[in-house]
PDB file of C-alpha atoms and ligand atoms in Angstrom:
ATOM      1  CA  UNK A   1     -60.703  16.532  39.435  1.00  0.00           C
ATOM      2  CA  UNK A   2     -62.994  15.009  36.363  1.00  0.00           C
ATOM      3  CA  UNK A   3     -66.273  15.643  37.101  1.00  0.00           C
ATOM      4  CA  UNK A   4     -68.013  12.124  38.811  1.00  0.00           C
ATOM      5  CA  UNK A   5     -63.749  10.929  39.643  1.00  0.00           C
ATOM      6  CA  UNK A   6     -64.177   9.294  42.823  1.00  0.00           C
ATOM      7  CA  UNK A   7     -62.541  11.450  45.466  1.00  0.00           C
ATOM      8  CA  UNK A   8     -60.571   8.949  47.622  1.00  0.00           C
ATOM      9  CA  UNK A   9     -61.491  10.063  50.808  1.00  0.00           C
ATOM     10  CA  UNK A  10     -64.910  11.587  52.402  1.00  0.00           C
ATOM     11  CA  UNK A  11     -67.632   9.857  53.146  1.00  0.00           C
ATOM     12  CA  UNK A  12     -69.406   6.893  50.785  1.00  0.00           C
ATOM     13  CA  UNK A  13     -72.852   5.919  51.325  1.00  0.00           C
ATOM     14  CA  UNK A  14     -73.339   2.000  51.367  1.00  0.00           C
ATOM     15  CA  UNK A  15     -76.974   1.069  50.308  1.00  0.00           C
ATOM     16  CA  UNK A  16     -76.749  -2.859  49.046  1.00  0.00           C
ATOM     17  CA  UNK A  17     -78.234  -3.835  52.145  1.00  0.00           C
ATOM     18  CA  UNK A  18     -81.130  -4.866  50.400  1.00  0.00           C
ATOM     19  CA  UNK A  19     -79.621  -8.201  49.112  1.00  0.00           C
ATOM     20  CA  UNK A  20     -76.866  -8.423  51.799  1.00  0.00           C
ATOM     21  CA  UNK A  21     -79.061  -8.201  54.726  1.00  0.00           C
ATOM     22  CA  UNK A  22     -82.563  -8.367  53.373  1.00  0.00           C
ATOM     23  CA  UNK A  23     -85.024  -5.617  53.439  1.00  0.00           C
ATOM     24  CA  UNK A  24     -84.748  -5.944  57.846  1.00  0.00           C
ATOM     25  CA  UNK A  25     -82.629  -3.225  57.665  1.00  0.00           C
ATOM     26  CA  UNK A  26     -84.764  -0.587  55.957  1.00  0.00           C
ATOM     27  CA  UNK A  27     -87.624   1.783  57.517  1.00  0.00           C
ATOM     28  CA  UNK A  28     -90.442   3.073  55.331  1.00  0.00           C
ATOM     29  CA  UNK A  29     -87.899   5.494  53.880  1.00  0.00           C
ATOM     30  CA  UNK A  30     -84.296   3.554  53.457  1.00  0.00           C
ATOM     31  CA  UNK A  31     -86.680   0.767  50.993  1.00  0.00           C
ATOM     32  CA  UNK A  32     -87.045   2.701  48.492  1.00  0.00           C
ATOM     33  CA  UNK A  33     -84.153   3.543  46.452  1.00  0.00           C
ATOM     34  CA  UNK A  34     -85.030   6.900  45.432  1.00  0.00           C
ATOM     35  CA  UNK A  35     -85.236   8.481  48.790  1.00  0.00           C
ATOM     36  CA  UNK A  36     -81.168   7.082  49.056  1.00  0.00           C
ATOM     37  CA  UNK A  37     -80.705   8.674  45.640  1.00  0.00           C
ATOM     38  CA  UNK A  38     -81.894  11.858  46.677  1.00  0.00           C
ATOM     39  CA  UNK A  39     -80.478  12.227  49.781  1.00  0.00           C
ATOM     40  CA  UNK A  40     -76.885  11.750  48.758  1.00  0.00           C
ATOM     41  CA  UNK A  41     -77.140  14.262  46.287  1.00  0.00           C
ATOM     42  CA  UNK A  42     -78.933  16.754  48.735  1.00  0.00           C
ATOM     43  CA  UNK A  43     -76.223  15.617  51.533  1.00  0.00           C
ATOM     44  CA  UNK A  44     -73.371  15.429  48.674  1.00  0.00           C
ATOM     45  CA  UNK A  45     -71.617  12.170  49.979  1.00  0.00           C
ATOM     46  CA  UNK A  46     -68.221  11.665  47.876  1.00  0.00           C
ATOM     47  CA  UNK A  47     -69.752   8.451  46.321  1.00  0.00           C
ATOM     48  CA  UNK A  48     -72.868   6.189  46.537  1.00  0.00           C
ATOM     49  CA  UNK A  49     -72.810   2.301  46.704  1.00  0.00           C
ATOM     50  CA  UNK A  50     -75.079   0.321  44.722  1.00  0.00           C
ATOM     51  CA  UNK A  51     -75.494  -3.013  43.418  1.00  0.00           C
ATOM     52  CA  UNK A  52     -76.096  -3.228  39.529  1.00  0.00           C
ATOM     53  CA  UNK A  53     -79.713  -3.546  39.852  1.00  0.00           C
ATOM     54  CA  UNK A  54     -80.412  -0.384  41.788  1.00  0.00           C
ATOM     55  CA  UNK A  55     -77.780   1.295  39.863  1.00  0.00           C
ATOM     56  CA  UNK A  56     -79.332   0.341  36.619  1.00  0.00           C
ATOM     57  CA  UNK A  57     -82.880   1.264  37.467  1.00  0.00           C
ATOM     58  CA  UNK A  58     -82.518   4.592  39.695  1.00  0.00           C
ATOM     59  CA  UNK A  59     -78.957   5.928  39.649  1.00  0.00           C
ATOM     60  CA  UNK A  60     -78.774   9.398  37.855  1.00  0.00           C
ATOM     61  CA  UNK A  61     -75.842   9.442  35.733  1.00  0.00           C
ATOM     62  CA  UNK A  62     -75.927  13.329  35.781  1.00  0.00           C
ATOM     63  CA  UNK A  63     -76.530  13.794  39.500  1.00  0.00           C
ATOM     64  CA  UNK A  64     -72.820  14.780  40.534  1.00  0.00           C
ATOM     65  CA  UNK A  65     -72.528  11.442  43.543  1.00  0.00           C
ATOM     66  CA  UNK A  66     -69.502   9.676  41.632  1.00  0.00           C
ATOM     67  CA  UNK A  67     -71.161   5.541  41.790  1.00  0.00           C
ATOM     68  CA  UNK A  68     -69.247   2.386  42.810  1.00  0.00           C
ATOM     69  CA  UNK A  69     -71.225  -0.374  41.635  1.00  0.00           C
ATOM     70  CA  UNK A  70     -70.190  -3.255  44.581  1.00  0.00           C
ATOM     71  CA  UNK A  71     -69.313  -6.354  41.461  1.00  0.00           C
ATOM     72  CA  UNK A  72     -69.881  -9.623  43.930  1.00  0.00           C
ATOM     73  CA  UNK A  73     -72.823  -9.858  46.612  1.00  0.00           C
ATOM     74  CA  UNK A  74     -74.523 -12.767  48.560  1.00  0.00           C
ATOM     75  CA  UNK A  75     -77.564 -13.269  50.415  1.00  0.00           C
ATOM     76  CA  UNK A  76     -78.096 -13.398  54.278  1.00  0.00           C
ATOM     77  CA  UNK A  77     -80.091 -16.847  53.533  1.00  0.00           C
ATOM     78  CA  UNK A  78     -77.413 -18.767  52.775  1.00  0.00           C
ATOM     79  CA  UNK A  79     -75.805 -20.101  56.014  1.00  0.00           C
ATOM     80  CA  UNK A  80     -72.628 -22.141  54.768  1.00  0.00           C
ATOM     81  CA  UNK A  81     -68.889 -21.003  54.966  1.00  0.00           C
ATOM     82  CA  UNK A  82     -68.728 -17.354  53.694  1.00  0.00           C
ATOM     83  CA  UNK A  83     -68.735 -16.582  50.063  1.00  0.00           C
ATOM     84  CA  UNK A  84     -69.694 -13.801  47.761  1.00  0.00           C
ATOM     85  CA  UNK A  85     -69.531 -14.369  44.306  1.00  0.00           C
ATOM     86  CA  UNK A  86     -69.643 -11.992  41.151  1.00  0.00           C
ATOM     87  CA  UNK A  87     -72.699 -10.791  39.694  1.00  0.00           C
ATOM     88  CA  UNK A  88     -71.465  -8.002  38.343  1.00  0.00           C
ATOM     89  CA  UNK A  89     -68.744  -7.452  34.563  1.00  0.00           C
ATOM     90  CA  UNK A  90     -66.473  -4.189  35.118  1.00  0.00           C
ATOM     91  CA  UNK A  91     -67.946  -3.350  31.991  1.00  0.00           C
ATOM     92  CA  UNK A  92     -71.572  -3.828  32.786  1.00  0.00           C
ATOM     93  CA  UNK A  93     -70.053  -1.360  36.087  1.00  0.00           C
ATOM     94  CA  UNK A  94     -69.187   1.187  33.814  1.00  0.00           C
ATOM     95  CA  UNK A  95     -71.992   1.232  31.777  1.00  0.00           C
ATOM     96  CA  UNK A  96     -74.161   2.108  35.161  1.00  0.00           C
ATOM     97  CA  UNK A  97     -72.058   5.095  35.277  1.00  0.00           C
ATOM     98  CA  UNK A  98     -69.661   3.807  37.734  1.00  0.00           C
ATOM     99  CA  UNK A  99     -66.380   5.852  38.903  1.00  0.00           C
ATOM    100  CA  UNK A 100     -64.987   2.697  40.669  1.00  0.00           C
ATOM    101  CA  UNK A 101     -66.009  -1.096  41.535  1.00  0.00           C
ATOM    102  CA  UNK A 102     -66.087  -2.908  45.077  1.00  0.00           C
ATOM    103  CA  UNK A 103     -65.573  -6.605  45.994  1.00  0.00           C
ATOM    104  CA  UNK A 104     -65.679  -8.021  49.296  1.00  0.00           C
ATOM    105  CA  UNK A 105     -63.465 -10.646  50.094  1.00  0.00           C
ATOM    106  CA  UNK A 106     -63.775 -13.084  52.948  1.00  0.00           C
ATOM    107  CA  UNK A 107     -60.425 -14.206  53.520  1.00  0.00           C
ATOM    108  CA  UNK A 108     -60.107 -16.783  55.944  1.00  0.00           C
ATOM    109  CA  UNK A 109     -63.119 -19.287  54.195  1.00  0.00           C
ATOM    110  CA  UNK A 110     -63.100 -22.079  52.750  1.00  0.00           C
ATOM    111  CA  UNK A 111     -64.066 -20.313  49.729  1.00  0.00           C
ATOM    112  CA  UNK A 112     -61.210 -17.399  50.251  1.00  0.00           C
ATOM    113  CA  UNK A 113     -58.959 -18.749  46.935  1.00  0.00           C
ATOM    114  CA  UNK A 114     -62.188 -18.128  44.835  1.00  0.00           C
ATOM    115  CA  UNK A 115     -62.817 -14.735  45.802  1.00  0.00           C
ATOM    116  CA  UNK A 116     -59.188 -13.891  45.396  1.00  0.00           C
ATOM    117  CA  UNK A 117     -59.328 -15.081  42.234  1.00  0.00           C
ATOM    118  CA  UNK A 118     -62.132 -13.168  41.044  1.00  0.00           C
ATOM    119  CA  UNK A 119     -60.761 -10.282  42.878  1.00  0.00           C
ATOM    120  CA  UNK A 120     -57.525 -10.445  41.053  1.00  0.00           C
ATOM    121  CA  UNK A 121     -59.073 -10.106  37.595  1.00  0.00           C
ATOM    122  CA  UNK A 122     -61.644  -7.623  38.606  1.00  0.00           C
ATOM    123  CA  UNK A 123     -58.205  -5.723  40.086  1.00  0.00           C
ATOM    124  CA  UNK A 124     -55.900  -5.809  36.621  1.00  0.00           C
ATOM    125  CA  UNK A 125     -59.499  -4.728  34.151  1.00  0.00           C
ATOM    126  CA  UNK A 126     -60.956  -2.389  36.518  1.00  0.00           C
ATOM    127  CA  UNK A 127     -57.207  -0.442  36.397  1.00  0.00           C
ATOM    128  CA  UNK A 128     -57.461  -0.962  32.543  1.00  0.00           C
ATOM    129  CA  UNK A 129     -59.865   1.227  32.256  1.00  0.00           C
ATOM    130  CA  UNK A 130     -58.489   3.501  35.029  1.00  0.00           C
ATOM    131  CA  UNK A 131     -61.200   2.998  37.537  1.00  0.00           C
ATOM    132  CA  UNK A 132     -59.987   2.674  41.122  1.00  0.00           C
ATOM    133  CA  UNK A 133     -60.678  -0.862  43.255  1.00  0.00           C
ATOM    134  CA  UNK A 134     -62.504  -1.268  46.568  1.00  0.00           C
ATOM    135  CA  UNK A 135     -62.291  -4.000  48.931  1.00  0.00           C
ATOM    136  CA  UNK A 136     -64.320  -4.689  51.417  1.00  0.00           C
ATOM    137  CA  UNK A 137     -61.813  -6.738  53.892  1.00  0.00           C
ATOM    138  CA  UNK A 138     -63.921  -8.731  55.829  1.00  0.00           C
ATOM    139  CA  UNK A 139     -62.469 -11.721  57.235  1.00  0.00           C
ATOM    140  CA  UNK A 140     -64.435 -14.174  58.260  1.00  0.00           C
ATOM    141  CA  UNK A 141     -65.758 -18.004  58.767  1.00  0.00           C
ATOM    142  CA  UNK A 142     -64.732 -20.820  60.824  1.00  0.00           C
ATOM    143  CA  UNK A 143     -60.953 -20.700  60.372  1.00  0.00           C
ATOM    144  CA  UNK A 144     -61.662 -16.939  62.149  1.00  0.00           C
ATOM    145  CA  UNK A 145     -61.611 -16.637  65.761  1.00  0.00           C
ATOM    146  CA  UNK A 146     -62.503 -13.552  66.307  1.00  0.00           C
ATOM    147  CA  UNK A 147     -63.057 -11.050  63.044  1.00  0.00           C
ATOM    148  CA  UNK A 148     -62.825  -7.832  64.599  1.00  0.00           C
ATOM    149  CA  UNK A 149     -59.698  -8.275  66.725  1.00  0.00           C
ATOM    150  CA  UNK A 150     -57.128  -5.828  65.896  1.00  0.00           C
ATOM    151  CA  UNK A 151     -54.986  -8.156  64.634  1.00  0.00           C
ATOM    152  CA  UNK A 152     -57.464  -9.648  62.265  1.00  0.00           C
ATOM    153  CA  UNK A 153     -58.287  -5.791  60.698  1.00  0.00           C
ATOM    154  CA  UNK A 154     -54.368  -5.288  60.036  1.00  0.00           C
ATOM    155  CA  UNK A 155     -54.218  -8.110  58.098  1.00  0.00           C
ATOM    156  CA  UNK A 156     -57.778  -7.308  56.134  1.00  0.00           C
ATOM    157  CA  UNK A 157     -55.905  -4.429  54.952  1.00  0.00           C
ATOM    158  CA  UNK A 158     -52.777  -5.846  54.591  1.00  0.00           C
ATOM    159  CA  UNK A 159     -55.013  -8.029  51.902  1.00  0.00           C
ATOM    160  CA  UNK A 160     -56.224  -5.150  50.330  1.00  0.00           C
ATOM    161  CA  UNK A 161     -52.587  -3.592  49.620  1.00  0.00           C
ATOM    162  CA  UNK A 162     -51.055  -7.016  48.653  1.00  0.00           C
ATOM    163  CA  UNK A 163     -54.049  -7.479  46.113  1.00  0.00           C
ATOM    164  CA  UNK A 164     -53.747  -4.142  44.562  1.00  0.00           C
ATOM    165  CA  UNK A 165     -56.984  -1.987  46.010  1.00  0.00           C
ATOM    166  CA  UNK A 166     -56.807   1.260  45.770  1.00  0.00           C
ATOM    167  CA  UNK A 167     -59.256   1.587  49.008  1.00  0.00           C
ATOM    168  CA  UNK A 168     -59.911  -0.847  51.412  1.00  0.00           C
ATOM    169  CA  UNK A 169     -63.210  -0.874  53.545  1.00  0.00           C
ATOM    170  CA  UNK A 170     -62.583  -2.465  57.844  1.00  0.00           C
ATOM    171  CA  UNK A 171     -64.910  -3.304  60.465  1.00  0.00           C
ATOM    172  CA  UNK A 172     -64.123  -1.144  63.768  1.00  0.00           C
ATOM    173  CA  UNK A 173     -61.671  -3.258  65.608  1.00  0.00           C
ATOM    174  CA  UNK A 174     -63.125  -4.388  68.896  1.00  0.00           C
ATOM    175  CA  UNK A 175     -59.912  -2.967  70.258  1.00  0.00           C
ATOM    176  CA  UNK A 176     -59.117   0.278  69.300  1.00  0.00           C
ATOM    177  CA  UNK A 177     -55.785   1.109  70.545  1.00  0.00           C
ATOM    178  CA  UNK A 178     -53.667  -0.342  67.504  1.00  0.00           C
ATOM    179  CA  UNK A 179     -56.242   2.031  64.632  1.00  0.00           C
ATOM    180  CA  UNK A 180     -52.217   3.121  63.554  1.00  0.00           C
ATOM    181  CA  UNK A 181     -51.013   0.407  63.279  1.00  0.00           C
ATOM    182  CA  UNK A 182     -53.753  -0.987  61.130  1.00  0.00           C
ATOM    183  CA  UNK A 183     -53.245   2.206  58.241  1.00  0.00           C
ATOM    184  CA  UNK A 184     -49.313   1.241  58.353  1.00  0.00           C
ATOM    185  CA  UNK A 185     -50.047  -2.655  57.122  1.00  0.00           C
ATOM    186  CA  UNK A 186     -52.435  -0.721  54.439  1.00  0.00           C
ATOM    187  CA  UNK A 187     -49.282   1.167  52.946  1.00  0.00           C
ATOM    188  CA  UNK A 188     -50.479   3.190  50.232  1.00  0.00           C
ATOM    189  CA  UNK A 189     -54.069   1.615  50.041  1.00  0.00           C
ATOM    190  CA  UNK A 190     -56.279   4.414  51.173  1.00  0.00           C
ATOM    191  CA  UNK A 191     -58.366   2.933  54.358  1.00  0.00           C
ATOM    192  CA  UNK A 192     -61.915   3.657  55.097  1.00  0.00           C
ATOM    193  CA  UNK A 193     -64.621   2.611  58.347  1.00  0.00           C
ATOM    194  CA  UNK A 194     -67.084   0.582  57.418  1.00  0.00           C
ATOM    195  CA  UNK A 195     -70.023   1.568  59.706  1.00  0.00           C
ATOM    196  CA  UNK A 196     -71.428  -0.859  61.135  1.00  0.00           C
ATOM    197  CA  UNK A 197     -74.966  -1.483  63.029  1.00  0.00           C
ATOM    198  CA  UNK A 198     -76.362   1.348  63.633  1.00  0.00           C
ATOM    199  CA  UNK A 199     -74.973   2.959  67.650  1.00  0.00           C
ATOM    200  CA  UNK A 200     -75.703   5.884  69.429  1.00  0.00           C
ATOM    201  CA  UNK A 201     -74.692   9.272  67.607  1.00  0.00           C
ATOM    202  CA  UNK A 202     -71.728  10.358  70.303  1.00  0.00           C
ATOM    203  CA  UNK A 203     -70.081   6.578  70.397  1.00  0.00           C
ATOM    204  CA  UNK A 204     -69.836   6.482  66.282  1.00  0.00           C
ATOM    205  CA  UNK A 205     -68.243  10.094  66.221  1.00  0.00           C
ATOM    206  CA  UNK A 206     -66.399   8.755  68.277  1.00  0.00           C
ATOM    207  CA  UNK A 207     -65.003   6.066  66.406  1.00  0.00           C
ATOM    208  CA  UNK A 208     -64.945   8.252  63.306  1.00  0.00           C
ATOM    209  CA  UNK A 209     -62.638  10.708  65.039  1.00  0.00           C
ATOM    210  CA  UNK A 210     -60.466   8.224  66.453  1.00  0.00           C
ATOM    211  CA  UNK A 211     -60.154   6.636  62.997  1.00  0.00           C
ATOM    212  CA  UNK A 212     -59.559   9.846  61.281  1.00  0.00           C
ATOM    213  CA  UNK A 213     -56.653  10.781  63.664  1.00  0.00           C
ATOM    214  CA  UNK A 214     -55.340   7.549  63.367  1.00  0.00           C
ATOM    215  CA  UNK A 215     -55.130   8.088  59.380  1.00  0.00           C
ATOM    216  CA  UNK A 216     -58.291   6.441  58.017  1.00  0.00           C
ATOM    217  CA  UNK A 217     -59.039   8.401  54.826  1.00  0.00           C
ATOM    218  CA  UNK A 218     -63.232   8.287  55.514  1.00  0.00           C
ATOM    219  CA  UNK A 219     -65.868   6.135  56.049  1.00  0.00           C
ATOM    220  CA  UNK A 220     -68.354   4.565  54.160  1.00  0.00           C
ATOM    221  CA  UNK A 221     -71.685   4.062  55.830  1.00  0.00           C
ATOM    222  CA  UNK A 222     -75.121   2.973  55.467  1.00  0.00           C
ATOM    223  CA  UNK A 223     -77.001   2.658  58.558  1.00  0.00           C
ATOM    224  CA  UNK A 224     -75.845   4.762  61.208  1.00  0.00           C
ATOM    225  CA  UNK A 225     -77.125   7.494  58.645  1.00  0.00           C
ATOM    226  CA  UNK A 226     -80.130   5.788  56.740  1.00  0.00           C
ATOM    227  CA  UNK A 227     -81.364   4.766  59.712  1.00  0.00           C
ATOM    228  CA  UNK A 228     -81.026   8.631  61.367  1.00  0.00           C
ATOM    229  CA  UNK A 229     -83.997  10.515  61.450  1.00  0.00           C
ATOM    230  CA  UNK A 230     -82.451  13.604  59.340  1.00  0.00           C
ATOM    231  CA  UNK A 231     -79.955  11.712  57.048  1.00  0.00           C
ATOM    232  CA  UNK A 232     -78.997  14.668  55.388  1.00  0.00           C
ATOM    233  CA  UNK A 233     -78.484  16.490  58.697  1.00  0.00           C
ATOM    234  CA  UNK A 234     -76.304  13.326  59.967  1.00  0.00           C
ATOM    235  CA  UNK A 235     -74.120  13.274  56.566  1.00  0.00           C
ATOM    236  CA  UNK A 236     -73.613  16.981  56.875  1.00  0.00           C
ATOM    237  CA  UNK A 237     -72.216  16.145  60.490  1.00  0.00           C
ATOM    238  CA  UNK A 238     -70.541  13.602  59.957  1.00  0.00           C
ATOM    239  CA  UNK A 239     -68.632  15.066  57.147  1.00  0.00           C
ATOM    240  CA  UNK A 240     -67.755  18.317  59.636  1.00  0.00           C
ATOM    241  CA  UNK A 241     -66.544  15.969  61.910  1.00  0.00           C
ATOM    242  CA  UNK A 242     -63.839  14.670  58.977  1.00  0.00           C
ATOM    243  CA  UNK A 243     -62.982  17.694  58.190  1.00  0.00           C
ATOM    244  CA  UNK A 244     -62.408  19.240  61.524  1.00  0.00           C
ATOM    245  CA  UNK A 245     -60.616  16.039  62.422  1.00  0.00           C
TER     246      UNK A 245
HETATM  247  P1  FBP B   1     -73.071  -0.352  57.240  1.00  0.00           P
HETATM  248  O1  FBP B   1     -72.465   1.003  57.472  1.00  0.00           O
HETATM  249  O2  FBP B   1     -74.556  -0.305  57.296  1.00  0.00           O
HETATM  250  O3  FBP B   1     -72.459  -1.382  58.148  1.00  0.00           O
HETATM  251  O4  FBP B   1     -72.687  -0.756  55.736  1.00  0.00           O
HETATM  252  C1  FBP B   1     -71.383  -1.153  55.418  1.00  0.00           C
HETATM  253  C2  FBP B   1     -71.383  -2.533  54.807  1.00  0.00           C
HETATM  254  O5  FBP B   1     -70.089  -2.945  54.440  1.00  0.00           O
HETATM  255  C3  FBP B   1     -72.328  -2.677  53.616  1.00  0.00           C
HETATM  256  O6  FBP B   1     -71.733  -2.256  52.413  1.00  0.00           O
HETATM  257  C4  FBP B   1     -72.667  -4.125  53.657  1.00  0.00           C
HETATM  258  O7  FBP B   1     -73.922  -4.431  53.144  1.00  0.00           O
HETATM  259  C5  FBP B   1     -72.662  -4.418  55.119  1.00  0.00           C
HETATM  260  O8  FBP B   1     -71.851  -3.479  55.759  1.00  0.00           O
HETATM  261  C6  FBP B   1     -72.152  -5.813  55.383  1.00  0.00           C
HETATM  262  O9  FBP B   1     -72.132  -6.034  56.753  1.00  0.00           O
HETATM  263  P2  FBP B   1     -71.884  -7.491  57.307  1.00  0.00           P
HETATM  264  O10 FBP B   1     -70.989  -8.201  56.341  1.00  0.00           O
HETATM  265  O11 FBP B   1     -71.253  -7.292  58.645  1.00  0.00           O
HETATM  266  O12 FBP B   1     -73.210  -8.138  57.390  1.00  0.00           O
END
C-alpha cells in the first residue's frame, strides 16, 4: 500500500461537524482542530474527515492519517427540504492532500436530482485521478417516512453501488435484524457505520460488532469518540473490537 492510500476498511474519523451541526457538538477540546489532528495520528485512525477549510489550514500532509476532504456540506440553519451542495473542486481536494473525496447525498428530496448530478461528476474525475469515492447515503426529507428503517438503509447503499462509490457511509438501521441484507444491495461498494449521536460505550460496540459480523467493512465516527473522555483510548478500542470481530 502507497504511503497516505486510503485503506478501505478501519475506522475514519468524521470531524465536519463544525459546519454540519454547528459548534453544539464540540467540548473545550473537539473545537479546536488541532487537538482532532493530533489525536488521529496518536490513535492512527485509517483516515480523517475534513472539510476544505480545516484541511487547508491544519491538516499535516506528512502526518501518515490518509485525508478525505467531504466536497459538498450544508448548514444546520437552513430548515428547507434537504440539500447539500458542493463547495469543494476534486482538484482543490487533492491539493489538501486528500487520498479520497466524500459527498452526501440526500436521496429522497426535492433536491435529490441535483445532488446526483453533482455526485456523478465528482464520481467519473475523482476516479480520473484514481482517488476512491465516498458517499454518505443519507436519505432523507418529506418524501421519507422513516430514514433509518431497514429498508430505507438497503436502498442508501444500493445508491451508493448504482452511482459508482467505492464506500458508502449508513445510519444504524432502527432495526437491526436485516444488517446482511443491507451489505448484499451494496455489492462490491465497501459499507461503513456512520456513528451517530453519541450512546453509551457497551450499546455502540454493540452495534459495531453486529455490523462487522454482518460484513460492514468499518465505521467512520466522530462523536461517540470526540466526545469520549480518552479519545485515543476509545479509537484504540474500538479498532480491537474490528479486528477481533
Ligand atoms: P457522527 O459519528 O458524529 O454521527 O459523524 C458521522 C456524520 O456522518 C458526520 O460526517 C456528519 O457531520 C454527521 O454524521 C451528519 O449527521 P446528520 O446528517 O444525522 O446530522
Amino acid at each position: 500500500m502507497k504511503k497516505n492510500e486510503l485503506k478501505m476498511s478501519g475506522v475514519y474519523l468524521a470531524y465536519d461537524h463544525g459546519m454540519e451541526h454547528g459548534p453544539t457538538d464540540f467540548n473545550e477540546k473537539a473545537v479546536a482542530p488541532e487537538h482532532i489532528v493530533s489525536l488521529a495520528e496518536k490513535a492512527e485512525v485509517d483516515a480523517l474527515i475534513l472539510l476544505k477549510g480545516t484541511a487547508r489550514a491544519y491538516y499535516k500532509k506528512g502526518s501518515g492519517v490518509p485525508l478525505i476532504v467531504k466536497l459538498n456540506q450544508k448548514t444546520d440553519m437552513y430548515t428547507g427540504e434537504p440539500i447539500s451542495k458542493q463547495v469543494c473542486s476534486v482538484k482543490e481536494a487533492i491539493s489538501l492532500g486528500a487520498s479520497a473525496v466524500g459527498y452526501t447525498v440526500y436521496a429522497g428530496s426535492e433536491y435529490e436530482a441535483e445532488m446526483l448530478e453533482e455526485f456523478g461528476v465528482i464520481e467519473e474525475e475523482a476516479h480520473k485521478y484514481g482517488l476512491p469515492v465516498i458517499m454518505w447515503s443519507y436519505p432523507r426529507g418529506k418524501a421519507v417516512a422513516d430514514d433509518t428503517a431497514p429498508e430505507t438503509i438497503a436502498y442508501a447503499a444500493r445508491i451508493a453501488l448504482e452511482m459508482g462509490s467505492d464506500i458508502v457511509k449508513l445510519k444504524y438501521p432502527s432495526d437491526d435484524s436485516k444488517l446482511d441484507w443491507i451489505v448484499k444491495c451494496a455489492g462490491k461498494t465497501k459499507v461503513f457505520m456512520a456513528g451517530g449521536k453519541a450512546v453509551n460505550d457497551k450499546e455502540f460496540e454493540n452495534h459495531i460488532k453486529k455490523v462487522i459480523s454482518a460484513g460492514f467493512s468499518g465505521i467512520a465516527v466522530g462523536r461517540n469518540v470526540w466526545q469520549n473522555n480518552d479519545p485515543v483510548k476509545r479509537i484504540k478500542e474500538i479498532k480491537e473490537i474490528i479486528n477481533s470481530a
